[in-house]
Short mmCIF file of C-alpha atoms in Angstrom, two decimals:
data_model
loop_
_atom_site.label_atom_id
_atom_site.label_comp_id
_atom_site.label_asym_id
_atom_site.label_seq_id
_atom_site.Cartn_x
_atom_site.Cartn_y
_atom_site.Cartn_z
CA MET A 1 98.16 93.39 107.35
CA TRP A 2 101.42 92.67 105.51
CA VAL A 3 100.09 94.23 102.31
CA GLN A 4 98.71 97.38 103.91
CA ASN A 5 101.92 97.98 105.85
CA LEU A 6 104.11 97.81 102.75
CA ASN A 7 103.14 101.37 101.91
CA TRP A 8 105.21 103.14 104.56
CA LYS A 9 108.40 101.19 103.82
CA ILE A 10 109.55 103.54 101.09
CA PRO A 11 112.77 103.08 99.13
CA PRO A 12 115.43 104.12 98.52
CA ASP A 13 116.38 105.21 102.08
CA PHE A 14 113.45 103.70 104.07
CA GLY A 15 113.43 106.73 106.41
CA ARG A 16 117.14 106.60 107.25
CA ASP A 17 117.88 110.18 106.16
CA GLU A 18 115.15 111.70 108.37
CA GLY A 19 115.49 109.13 111.15
CA GLY A 20 111.84 108.07 110.74
CA GLY A 21 109.88 105.45 108.79
CA LEU A 22 111.19 101.89 108.88
CA TYR A 23 114.57 103.16 110.14
CA GLY A 24 112.95 104.82 113.15
CA TRP A 25 111.07 101.67 114.13
CA VAL A 26 114.08 99.37 113.68
CA ARG A 27 116.25 101.76 115.69
CA GLY A 28 113.88 101.13 118.59
CA ALA A 29 115.65 97.79 119.08
CA VAL A 30 118.79 99.76 120.04
CA ASP A 31 117.19 102.71 121.84
CA ARG A 32 114.77 100.57 123.88
CA PRO A 33 116.21 97.04 123.86
CA VAL A 34 113.92 94.05 124.25
CA LEU A 35 116.44 91.25 123.73
CA ALA A 36 120.14 92.11 124.07
CA PRO A 37 121.53 89.80 121.30
CA TYR A 38 118.92 91.08 118.85
CA SER A 39 119.79 94.69 119.74
CA TRP A 40 123.47 93.93 119.11
CA ILE A 41 122.65 92.49 115.67
CA VAL A 42 120.54 95.53 114.76
CA GLU A 43 123.18 97.99 115.96
CA HIS A 44 126.22 96.32 114.35
CA LEU A 45 124.79 94.58 111.27
CA VAL A 46 121.43 96.08 110.32
CA LEU A 47 121.75 99.83 110.88
CA PRO A 48 125.15 100.19 109.12
CA HIS A 49 123.68 98.48 106.01
CA PHE A 50 120.18 99.81 106.37
CA VAL A 51 119.25 100.23 102.70
CA VAL A 52 119.99 96.55 102.00
CA PHE A 53 117.97 95.61 105.08
CA GLY A 54 115.15 97.92 103.94
CA TYR A 55 114.91 96.23 100.55
CA LEU A 56 115.04 92.79 102.19
CA THR A 57 112.19 93.81 104.50
CA LEU A 58 110.13 95.21 101.61
CA LEU A 59 110.64 92.07 99.50
CA THR A 60 109.94 89.71 102.41
CA GLU A 61 106.72 91.47 103.40
CA PHE A 62 105.67 91.82 99.73
CA ALA A 63 106.11 88.06 99.29
CA LEU A 64 104.32 87.38 102.59
CA GLY A 65 101.34 89.42 101.42
CA VAL A 66 101.24 87.87 97.96
CA PHE A 67 101.73 84.22 98.94
CA LEU A 68 99.38 84.32 101.93
CA MET A 69 96.75 86.18 99.87
CA VAL A 70 96.62 83.42 97.25
CA GLY A 71 97.32 80.57 99.68
CA LEU A 72 100.46 79.33 97.93
CA LEU A 73 103.12 77.51 100.01
CA THR A 74 101.10 78.69 102.99
CA ARG A 75 102.94 76.78 105.71
CA LEU A 76 106.35 78.01 104.57
CA TRP A 77 105.14 81.62 104.47
CA ALA A 78 103.41 81.22 107.83
CA LEU A 79 106.84 80.32 109.25
CA VAL A 80 108.38 83.36 107.55
CA GLY A 81 105.54 85.45 109.02
CA ILE A 82 106.33 84.13 112.49
CA ALA A 83 110.02 85.03 112.06
CA GLN A 84 109.15 88.50 110.77
CA THR A 85 106.68 89.04 113.62
CA LEU A 86 109.38 88.11 116.15
CA ALA A 87 111.83 90.55 114.51
CA ILE A 88 109.23 93.33 114.70
CA THR A 89 108.37 92.43 118.29
CA PHE A 90 112.01 92.58 119.38
CA SER A 91 112.29 96.00 117.75
CA VAL A 92 109.22 97.78 119.07
CA LEU A 93 107.88 96.00 122.15
CA ASN A 94 109.30 98.63 124.51
CA THR A 95 108.32 101.59 122.33
CA PRO A 96 105.98 103.94 124.23
CA HIS A 97 102.25 103.47 123.50
CA GLU A 98 102.77 100.12 121.72
CA TRP A 99 100.11 97.53 122.59
CA HIS A 100 101.99 94.28 123.20
CA TRP A 101 98.96 92.14 122.35
CA THR A 102 99.24 93.31 118.75
CA TYR A 103 102.35 91.20 118.39
CA TYR A 104 101.01 88.23 120.34
CA LEU A 105 97.93 88.22 118.08
CA MET A 106 100.12 88.44 114.96
CA LEU A 107 102.02 85.39 116.18
CA ILE A 108 98.82 83.49 116.91
CA ALA A 109 97.39 84.32 113.46
CA HIS A 110 100.45 82.86 111.75
CA LEU A 111 100.47 79.82 114.05
CA VAL A 112 96.86 79.17 113.01
CA LEU A 113 97.83 79.39 109.31
CA LEU A 114 100.71 76.99 109.98
CA ALA A 115 98.61 74.53 111.97
CA THR A 116 95.63 74.45 109.62
CA ALA A 117 97.55 74.67 106.29
CA ALA A 118 94.91 77.16 105.28
CA GLY A 119 95.95 77.33 101.61
CA ARG A 120 94.65 73.80 101.03
CA ALA A 121 91.06 74.91 101.58
CA HIS A 122 90.51 77.74 99.08
CA GLY A 123 94.05 78.64 98.04
CA LEU A 124 96.46 77.64 95.30
CA ASP A 125 97.95 74.96 97.58
CA GLY A 126 94.69 73.05 97.19
CA VAL A 127 94.89 73.48 93.40
CA PHE A 128 98.53 72.41 93.04
CA ARG A 129 98.89 69.71 95.70
CA PRO A 130 97.41 66.85 93.65
CA ASN A 131 100.05 67.56 90.97
CA TRP A 132 102.87 67.90 93.49
CA ARG A 133 101.90 64.70 95.29
CA HIS A 134 102.09 62.67 92.09
CA SER A 135 105.48 64.05 91.14
CA ASP A 136 108.85 62.57 92.09
CA ALA A 137 110.66 65.86 91.58
CA ARG A 138 112.52 67.23 94.56
CA LEU A 139 110.88 70.66 94.23
CA ALA A 140 107.45 69.05 94.23
CA ARG A 141 108.26 67.18 97.46
CA LEU A 142 109.44 70.44 99.04
CA ALA A 143 106.25 72.16 97.85
CA VAL A 144 104.13 69.43 99.48
CA MET A 145 105.96 70.02 102.77
CA SER A 146 105.59 73.80 102.42
CA SER A 147 101.88 73.78 101.63
CA LEU B 1 89.18 75.12 80.45
CA ASP B 2 87.50 72.26 82.26
CA GLU B 3 84.49 72.91 84.48
CA VAL B 4 86.48 73.11 87.74
CA THR B 5 89.02 75.58 86.33
CA ALA B 6 86.25 77.64 84.72
CA ARG B 7 84.54 77.89 88.12
CA ARG B 8 87.81 79.02 89.70
CA ALA B 9 88.28 81.56 86.91
CA ARG B 10 84.79 82.93 87.54
CA TRP B 11 85.59 83.44 91.23
CA LEU B 12 88.90 85.08 90.32
CA ALA B 13 87.07 87.37 87.89
CA VAL B 14 84.76 88.46 90.70
CA ALA B 15 87.66 88.96 93.14
CA THR B 16 89.66 90.93 90.56
CA ALA B 17 86.83 93.29 89.68
CA ALA B 18 85.76 93.61 93.33
CA SER B 19 89.30 94.70 94.29
CA ALA B 20 88.56 97.96 92.48
CA GLY B 21 86.20 98.64 95.38
CA PHE B 22 89.20 99.75 97.46
CA ALA B 23 89.61 102.77 95.17
CA PRO B 24 86.97 105.10 96.66
CA ILE B 25 87.81 104.24 100.30
CA GLY B 26 89.34 107.31 101.93
CA TYR B 27 89.35 106.06 105.53
CA GLU B 28 92.92 104.85 106.11
CA PRO B 29 92.25 101.88 108.46
CA LEU B 30 89.83 100.36 105.93
CA ARG B 31 91.96 101.08 102.88
CA LEU B 32 93.74 97.75 103.05
CA VAL B 33 95.17 98.23 99.56
CA THR B 34 95.93 101.47 97.73
CA VAL B 35 94.00 101.35 94.44
CA PRO B 36 94.28 104.47 92.30
CA VAL B 37 91.77 105.12 89.51
CA ALA B 38 94.01 103.76 86.72
CA VAL B 39 94.51 100.48 88.61
CA ALA B 40 90.79 100.26 89.41
CA VAL B 41 90.04 100.46 85.68
CA ILE B 42 92.67 97.79 84.97
CA LEU B 43 91.12 95.52 87.62
CA VAL B 44 87.57 95.90 86.28
CA VAL B 45 88.69 95.26 82.70
CA ALA B 46 90.83 92.28 83.79
CA GLY B 47 87.89 90.86 85.75
CA ALA B 48 85.60 91.24 82.76
CA ILE B 49 88.06 89.53 80.41
CA THR B 50 88.53 86.66 82.88
CA ALA B 51 84.75 86.28 83.15
CA VAL B 52 84.47 86.07 79.37
CA ALA B 53 87.38 83.61 79.27
CA ALA B 54 85.67 81.42 81.87
CA ARG B 55 82.43 81.46 79.92
CA THR B 56 84.09 80.69 76.59
CA ARG B 57 86.54 78.22 78.24
CA ARG B 58 89.64 79.92 76.85
CA SER B 59 92.56 79.10 79.12
CA GLY B 60 94.98 81.22 77.05
CA LEU B 61 92.99 84.33 77.87
CA VAL B 62 93.06 83.63 81.62
CA LEU B 63 96.79 82.99 81.37
CA ALA B 64 97.31 86.26 79.45
CA VAL B 65 95.33 88.30 82.00
CA GLY B 66 97.37 86.71 84.79
CA ALA B 67 100.66 87.43 83.06
CA VAL B 68 99.73 91.07 82.51
CA LEU B 69 98.65 91.55 86.13
CA LEU B 70 101.79 89.82 87.42
CA VAL B 71 104.10 91.91 85.24
CA LEU B 72 102.27 95.11 86.25
CA GLY B 73 102.60 94.18 89.93
CA LEU B 74 106.32 93.43 89.69
CA TYR B 75 106.85 96.60 87.64
CA ARG B 76 105.10 98.68 90.33
CA LEU B 77 107.20 97.02 93.04
CA LEU B 78 110.43 97.76 91.15
CA THR B 79 109.45 101.39 90.59
CA TYR B 80 108.13 101.95 94.12
CA GLY B 81 109.80 104.97 95.70
CA HIS B 82 110.79 106.32 92.28
CA GLY B 83 107.62 108.08 91.11
CA SER B 84 104.14 106.91 90.09
CA ALA B 85 105.34 104.64 87.24
CA GLY B 86 102.34 105.68 85.16
CA ILE B 87 99.73 103.71 87.12
CA GLY B 88 100.18 105.27 90.57
CA GLY B 89 99.56 103.36 93.77
CA ALA B 90 102.06 102.00 96.24
CA ALA B 91 103.70 98.73 97.23
CA SER B 92 100.33 97.37 98.39
CA THR B 93 99.02 97.96 94.85
CA ALA B 94 101.95 95.93 93.54
CA ALA B 95 101.16 93.08 95.95
CA LEU B 96 97.49 93.00 94.94
CA LEU B 97 98.28 92.96 91.22
CA ALA B 98 100.96 90.27 91.66
CA ALA B 99 98.69 88.09 93.81
CA LEU B 100 95.83 88.27 91.32
CA GLY B 101 98.30 87.55 88.51
CA ILE B 102 99.66 84.48 90.29
CA GLY B 103 96.10 83.33 90.96
CA HIS B 104 95.16 83.53 87.27
CA VAL B 105 98.36 81.85 86.07
CA GLY B 106 98.19 79.23 88.85
CA ILE B 107 94.72 77.89 88.13
CA VAL B 108 95.57 77.38 84.47
CA LEU B 109 99.03 75.84 85.00
CA ALA B 110 97.73 73.43 87.65
CA ARG B 111 95.42 71.81 85.12
CA ARG B 112 98.18 71.13 82.56
#
């Protein structure tokens, strides 16, 4: 899902110049507010600096796709996925013809990844964890917690 | 490569080559990753090299394939929105290449 949906987030303007694309969807948080504080943030912080936000979104979702695909630091990226899902939900939930269960199911999918630490089964977390667990390095301890 | 890593490399070889199967899919909902012809060729060749590396137990070859795929993926991400960058595809292509690259590099580094 994250990987497939990278394709329509196109730099360098991310749809800002035509009012469509990622810009159009994010603007929904202002045009059809779901949560007032979130709408305020989008209107006063995100939209005025939209290109920076666009690149941050592209990089975040690229990393989500890559790390979840290979099962590396799965729990950390499941948390990031939950945060990103909430941001999307607060932007588009009131958009006409949106199916609200899409976003509930996205949340549930990431909660399952978080709860089961799925990367330990057939992902790189399972490959690296024995090394991390036997290391005293701070990064290794963080990796154990994130996997 | 030890036996466990060689087995992982074999599975990665299969996954890498099989990813080229997205290339002929024209139906948008099922085209989970954009794979143009040039990238499909790269994936099949990379899969074949990884399979040979697993069979001959050459970890350096798996590492090299991973590094190439990772660099290609990051290059495609950096050039996304600024033309085809020679290999075509989109940001999803970049993610696939980077993920396969990290997989190859990861299984070798974990054993060191």
